[in-house]
Amino acid sequence: MSRQTSRIADPKKVNSELFNLTYGSLVSQLVKDYENPEDVNKNLDRMGYNIGIRIIEDFLARTNFPRCGDMRDAADKIQQAFKMYLGLNPSIGNWSGASDEFSLTFETTPFAEFVELPDSCSNLKYANILPGVIRGACEMVQIEVQSWIQQDTLKGDNVTEIRVRFIKKLEDAMPAGED
Amino acid sequence: MTIYNLYMFDKTGSLVYYGEWVRKKPATMSKEEEGKLVYGMIFSLRSFLLKISPTDIQDNSFCYRTSKYKLNYYESPTGLKLVMNTDLNSSPKDLLKSIYAQIYVEYVAKNPLSLPGEYINSELFAQKLNQLVSMSPIYSQRNL
């Protein structure tokens, strides 16, 4: 009975191993196509941006949150989104002095369960799609942020850290030709 | 209790969808011009309200009533604006929220072929929208 209920609640849940393997094959295909890890990083970020601008609508539809007042609020919501969509639990920390920059820390790199980076790809940011998603989602709610991977367990660091920095608040655009 | 029509605008102001159920007077201008007119009006009205409101506006929706109809407005945090004209007795705020959450998000935001800013030509979207609207308690089968 309980399995029935959870299926109705979220019929689109996918096995996480399947998802990780699919993401891995996506990244390896990108590496084959572009050959240069920097290009792969840029493309992952761009793909993440495109995902972010759409996933924010789904997130808002499910949670009904209003726009965030400040970065602490935004950080909290991003953390909830990770939990909702990926079942991951990053911790928030490393706030800058002005409270406009923070880190999301994961114990291991998301999606990298079966992954080892070869030496030819030492610059590759495997989970670079995630900073792109954060950037795209925030832009749709009028917050411009810069986000990047600071530390990566695939490269030997202790934790995986995504850093997010607030750049500015975007103003709603005036329609063209308004007096 | 009747629903007359619905406009949807994205955050740049382009008309993304127009749906009508009851319209007695024929339109005097093209859909795009009418869309620009409505958008300009709600944009000005919204910035006016933000400036003049005695308290902080928590809600992203407002409405105005004339003697003949009521215009209801709902804006999502991502800037999608929904404008629905109804008769004077209706309160479609929940309907607008569910149009956003159940129809727009499902059939437009999740549609990889729909580009932001483009008019929604998807028949599935129109069909699901009509379904949701006709099931709402506000809707009544009033013909022209």
Coordinates of C-alpha atoms in Angstrom, one line a residue:
Chain A
M1 CA 0.0 0.0 0.0
S2 CA 2.7 2.5 0.9
R3 CA 4.6 1.8 -2.3
Q4 CA 1.3 2.5 -4.2
T5 CA 1.1 5.9 -2.5
S6 CA 4.6 6.9 -3.2
R7 CA 4.2 5.9 -6.8
I8 CA 1.2 8.2 -7.1
A9 CA 3.0 11.0 -5.3
D10 CA 6.0 10.9 -7.6
P11 CA 5.5 8.7 -10.6
K12 CA 8.6 10.1 -12.3
K13 CA 11.2 8.8 -9.9
V14 CA 14.1 7.1 -11.6
N15 CA 16.6 4.7 -10.2
S16 CA 19.6 6.8 -9.1
E17 CA 22.1 4.3 -10.6
L18 CA 20.4 4.5 -14.0
F19 CA 20.6 8.3 -13.7
N20 CA 24.2 8.3 -12.8
L21 CA 25.1 5.9 -15.6
T22 CA 23.1 8.0 -18.1
Y23 CA 24.9 11.2 -16.9
G24 CA 28.2 9.4 -17.2
S25 CA 27.6 8.3 -20.7
L26 CA 26.5 11.9 -21.6
V27 CA 29.8 13.3 -20.2
S28 CA 31.9 10.7 -21.9
Q29 CA 30.2 11.4 -25.2
L30 CA 30.9 15.1 -24.7
V31 CA 34.5 14.3 -24.0
K32 CA 34.8 12.3 -27.2
D33 CA 33.1 15.0 -29.2
Y34 CA 34.9 18.0 -27.9
E35 CA 38.2 16.4 -26.9
N36 CA 39.1 19.5 -24.9
P37 CA 37.9 19.3 -21.3
E38 CA 37.4 23.1 -21.1
D39 CA 34.9 22.9 -23.9
V40 CA 33.1 20.1 -22.1
N41 CA 32.9 22.1 -19.0
K42 CA 31.5 25.1 -20.8
N43 CA 28.9 22.9 -22.5
L44 CA 27.9 21.2 -19.3
D45 CA 27.4 24.6 -17.8
R46 CA 25.3 25.7 -20.8
M47 CA 23.2 22.6 -20.5
G48 CA 22.7 23.1 -16.8
Y49 CA 21.6 26.7 -17.5
N50 CA 18.9 25.5 -19.9
I51 CA 17.8 22.9 -17.4
G52 CA 17.8 25.6 -14.6
I53 CA 15.5 28.0 -16.4
R54 CA 12.8 25.2 -16.7
I55 CA 13.3 23.4 -13.4
I56 CA 12.7 26.5 -11.4
E57 CA 9.1 26.6 -12.7
D58 CA 8.6 23.0 -11.6
F59 CA 10.2 23.8 -8.2
L60 CA 7.9 26.8 -7.7
A61 CA 4.9 24.9 -8.8
R62 CA 5.6 22.2 -6.3
T63 CA 6.5 24.3 -3.4
N64 CA 4.7 27.6 -3.9
F65 CA 7.6 29.6 -2.4
P66 CA 7.6 33.4 -3.1
R67 CA 10.8 35.1 -4.3
C68 CA 13.7 35.1 -1.8
G69 CA 14.5 38.1 0.2
D70 CA 18.2 37.5 0.6
M71 CA 21.0 35.0 -0.1
R72 CA 20.5 33.1 3.0
D73 CA 16.9 32.4 2.0
A74 CA 18.1 31.5 -1.5
A75 CA 20.7 29.1 -0.1
D76 CA 18.1 27.4 1.9
K77 CA 15.8 27.0 -1.1
I78 CA 18.6 25.6 -3.3
Q79 CA 19.3 23.1 -0.6
Q80 CA 15.7 22.1 -0.5
A81 CA 15.7 21.7 -4.3
F82 CA 18.7 19.4 -4.2
K83 CA 16.8 17.3 -1.7
M84 CA 13.6 17.3 -3.7
Y85 CA 15.1 16.5 -7.1
L86 CA 18.2 14.4 -6.4
G87 CA 17.7 13.2 -2.9
L88 CA 21.1 14.8 -2.0
N89 CA 21.8 16.7 1.2
P90 CA 24.4 19.3 0.7
S91 CA 25.4 21.4 3.7
I92 CA 25.5 25.2 3.5
G93 CA 28.5 27.0 4.8
N94 CA 31.5 29.2 4.2
W95 CA 29.5 32.4 4.1
S96 CA 31.5 35.4 3.0
G97 CA 31.5 38.5 5.1
A98 CA 28.8 40.3 3.3
S99 CA 26.6 37.2 3.2
D100 CA 26.5 37.2 -0.6
E101 CA 28.7 34.1 -1.2
F102 CA 28.2 30.6 0.1
S103 CA 29.2 27.0 -0.5
L104 CA 27.2 23.9 -1.0
T105 CA 29.2 21.0 0.3
F106 CA 28.6 17.4 -0.8
E107 CA 30.4 14.4 0.6
T108 CA 31.1 13.0 -2.9
T109 CA 30.6 14.5 -6.3
P110 CA 26.9 14.0 -7.4
F111 CA 26.4 11.5 -10.2
A112 CA 30.0 10.2 -9.9
E113 CA 29.2 6.9 -8.2
F114 CA 31.1 4.8 -10.8
V115 CA 33.4 7.4 -12.1
E116 CA 37.2 7.8 -12.2
L117 CA 38.8 10.7 -14.1
P118 CA 41.6 9.7 -16.4
D119 CA 44.7 11.8 -16.6
S120 CA 43.8 13.3 -19.9
C121 CA 40.7 14.8 -18.3
S122 CA 42.2 16.3 -15.2
N123 CA 40.6 19.7 -15.9
L124 CA 37.2 18.2 -16.4
K125 CA 34.6 19.3 -13.9
Y126 CA 32.4 16.3 -13.9
A127 CA 29.4 17.7 -12.2
N128 CA 29.6 21.1 -13.9
I129 CA 26.0 20.8 -14.9
L130 CA 25.0 21.7 -11.3
P131 CA 26.5 25.2 -11.2
G132 CA 24.7 25.9 -14.5
V133 CA 21.4 24.7 -13.1
I134 CA 21.8 27.0 -10.1
R135 CA 22.7 30.0 -12.4
G136 CA 19.7 29.4 -14.7
A137 CA 17.2 28.9 -11.9
C138 CA 18.3 32.0 -10.1
E139 CA 18.3 34.1 -13.2
M140 CA 14.6 33.3 -13.7
V141 CA 13.8 34.7 -10.3
Q142 CA 15.8 37.9 -11.1
I143 CA 18.9 37.0 -9.1
E144 CA 22.2 37.0 -11.1
V145 CA 24.7 34.6 -9.5
Q146 CA 28.0 33.2 -10.4
S147 CA 28.5 29.6 -9.5
W148 CA 31.4 27.2 -9.9
I149 CA 32.9 24.0 -8.5
Q150 CA 35.5 24.8 -5.9
Q151 CA 36.5 21.4 -4.8
D152 CA 35.9 18.0 -6.3
T153 CA 36.3 14.5 -4.7
L154 CA 37.1 13.1 -8.1
K155 CA 40.3 15.1 -8.1
G156 CA 41.3 14.1 -4.6
D157 CA 39.8 16.7 -2.4
N158 CA 38.0 15.7 0.7
V159 CA 34.6 17.1 -0.2
T160 CA 32.9 18.5 -3.3
E161 CA 32.1 22.1 -2.9
I162 CA 30.0 24.3 -5.2
R163 CA 30.4 27.9 -4.5
V164 CA 27.6 30.4 -5.3
R165 CA 28.2 34.2 -5.4
F166 CA 25.5 36.8 -5.7
I167 CA 26.2 39.4 -8.4
K168 CA 23.2 41.5 -8.6
K169 CA 19.4 41.7 -8.6
L170 CA 18.0 41.9 -12.1
E171 CA 15.2 44.4 -12.7
D172 CA 12.0 43.4 -14.4
A173 CA 12.3 44.5 -18.0
M174 CA 10.1 47.4 -19.1
P175 CA 8.1 46.4 -22.2
A176 CA 9.5 48.0 -25.4
G177 CA 7.8 51.2 -26.4
E178 CA 6.4 52.0 -22.9
D179 CA 6.0 55.7 -22.3
Chain B
M1 CA -20.1 32.6 -12.5
T2 CA -18.3 32.8 -15.8
I3 CA -14.8 33.0 -17.1
Y4 CA -14.4 35.3 -20.1
N5 CA -10.9 35.0 -21.3
L6 CA -7.3 34.5 -20.2
Y7 CA -4.0 36.1 -21.3
M8 CA -0.6 34.7 -20.4
F9 CA 2.6 36.9 -20.7
D10 CA 6.2 35.9 -20.1
K11 CA 8.5 38.2 -18.1
T12 CA 9.6 40.2 -21.2
G13 CA 6.0 41.1 -21.9
S14 CA 5.3 39.0 -25.0
L15 CA 1.9 37.4 -25.3
V16 CA 2.5 33.7 -24.8
Y17 CA -1.1 32.5 -24.8
Y18 CA -4.6 33.8 -25.3
G19 CA -7.7 31.7 -24.5
E20 CA -11.3 32.8 -24.6
W21 CA -14.4 31.2 -23.5
V22 CA -17.1 33.9 -23.6
R23 CA -16.7 37.0 -25.6
K24 CA -19.8 39.0 -26.5
K25 CA -18.2 42.0 -28.1
P26 CA -15.9 41.2 -31.1
A27 CA -12.3 42.3 -30.7
T28 CA -11.5 45.7 -32.3
M29 CA -7.8 45.0 -32.8
S30 CA -5.5 42.1 -33.5
K31 CA -4.5 39.7 -30.8
E32 CA -0.9 41.0 -30.6
E33 CA -2.1 44.6 -30.2
E34 CA -4.6 43.6 -27.6
G35 CA -1.9 41.7 -25.8
K36 CA 0.4 44.7 -25.7
L37 CA -2.4 46.9 -24.4
V38 CA -3.3 44.5 -21.6
Y39 CA 0.4 44.0 -20.7
G40 CA 1.1 47.7 -20.6
M41 CA -1.9 48.2 -18.4
I42 CA -1.0 45.5 -15.9
F43 CA 2.6 46.4 -15.8
S44 CA 1.8 50.0 -15.0
L45 CA -0.9 49.0 -12.5
R46 CA 1.5 46.7 -10.8
S47 CA 4.3 49.2 -10.4
F48 CA 1.8 51.8 -9.3
L49 CA 0.5 49.4 -6.6
L50 CA 4.0 48.6 -5.5
K51 CA 4.7 52.2 -5.0
I52 CA 1.5 53.2 -3.3
S53 CA 0.7 50.3 -1.2
P54 CA 0.6 51.1 2.5
T55 CA 2.0 47.7 3.4
D56 CA 4.5 45.5 1.7
I57 CA 3.0 43.5 -1.1
Q58 CA 3.4 39.8 -0.1
D59 CA 1.1 38.5 -2.7
N60 CA 1.8 38.4 -6.4
S61 CA -1.8 38.9 -7.4
F62 CA -4.4 41.6 -7.6
C63 CA -7.7 42.2 -9.2
Y64 CA -9.9 45.1 -10.2
R65 CA -13.6 45.3 -10.7
T66 CA -15.7 47.3 -13.0
S67 CA -19.4 47.3 -13.1
K68 CA -19.3 44.7 -15.9
Y69 CA -16.4 42.4 -15.2
K70 CA -13.5 41.6 -12.9
L71 CA -9.9 41.3 -14.0
N72 CA -7.7 39.0 -12.0
Y73 CA -4.0 38.9 -12.2
Y74 CA -1.5 36.4 -10.9
E75 CA 2.3 36.5 -11.3
S76 CA 4.6 33.6 -10.7
P77 CA 8.0 34.3 -9.1
T78 CA 9.6 33.6 -12.5
G79 CA 7.7 36.4 -14.1
L80 CA 5.0 34.5 -15.9
K81 CA 1.8 36.7 -15.8
L82 CA -1.7 35.4 -16.0
V83 CA -4.6 37.7 -16.6
M84 CA -8.1 36.3 -16.4
N85 CA -11.3 38.3 -16.9
T86 CA -14.3 36.8 -15.1
D87 CA -17.7 38.0 -14.1
L88 CA -18.1 39.9 -10.9
N89 CA -18.8 37.1 -8.5
S90 CA -15.8 34.9 -9.2
S91 CA -12.6 34.5 -7.3
P92 CA -10.3 32.6 -9.6
K93 CA -7.0 33.0 -7.7
D94 CA -6.7 29.3 -7.0
L95 CA -7.6 28.5 -10.5
L96 CA -4.9 30.8 -11.8
K97 CA -2.4 29.1 -9.5
S98 CA -3.4 25.7 -10.7
I99 CA -3.2 26.8 -14.3
Y100 CA 0.4 27.8 -13.6
A101 CA 1.3 24.7 -11.6
Q102 CA -0.6 22.0 -13.4
I103 CA -0.9 23.1 -17.0
Y104 CA 1.9 25.6 -17.7
V105 CA 4.7 23.8 -15.9
E106 CA 3.7 20.4 -17.1
Y107 CA 3.0 21.2 -20.7
V108 CA 5.2 24.2 -21.5
A109 CA 8.1 24.4 -19.0
K110 CA 8.7 20.7 -19.4
N111 CA 8.3 20.7 -23.2
P112 CA 11.8 20.7 -24.7
L113 CA 10.4 22.1 -28.0
S114 CA 8.9 25.2 -26.5
L115 CA 11.2 28.2 -26.4
P116 CA 10.8 31.0 -23.9
G117 CA 9.0 34.0 -25.3
E118 CA 7.3 32.0 -28.0
Y119 CA 3.6 31.8 -28.4
I120 CA 2.3 28.4 -27.1
N121 CA 1.0 26.6 -30.1
S122 CA 0.7 23.2 -28.4
E123 CA -2.8 21.7 -28.8
L124 CA -2.2 19.5 -25.8
F125 CA -1.7 22.6 -23.7
A126 CA -5.0 24.2 -25.0
Q127 CA -6.8 21.0 -24.4
K128 CA -5.6 20.5 -20.8
L129 CA -6.3 24.2 -20.1
N130 CA -9.9 23.9 -21.4
Q131 CA -10.3 20.8 -19.3
L132 CA -9.1 22.4 -16.1
V133 CA -11.1 25.5 -16.7
S134 CA -14.3 23.7 -17.4
M135 CA -13.9 21.6 -14.3
S136 CA -13.5 24.6 -12.1
P137 CA -16.5 25.7 -10.0
I138 CA -16.3 29.2 -11.5
Y139 CA -17.0 28.1 -15.0
S140 CA -20.5 27.9 -16.4
Q141 CA -21.7 26.9 -19.8
R142 CA -22.8 30.3 -21.1
N143 CA -22.8 30.6 -24.8
L144 CA -22.7 33.7 -26.8

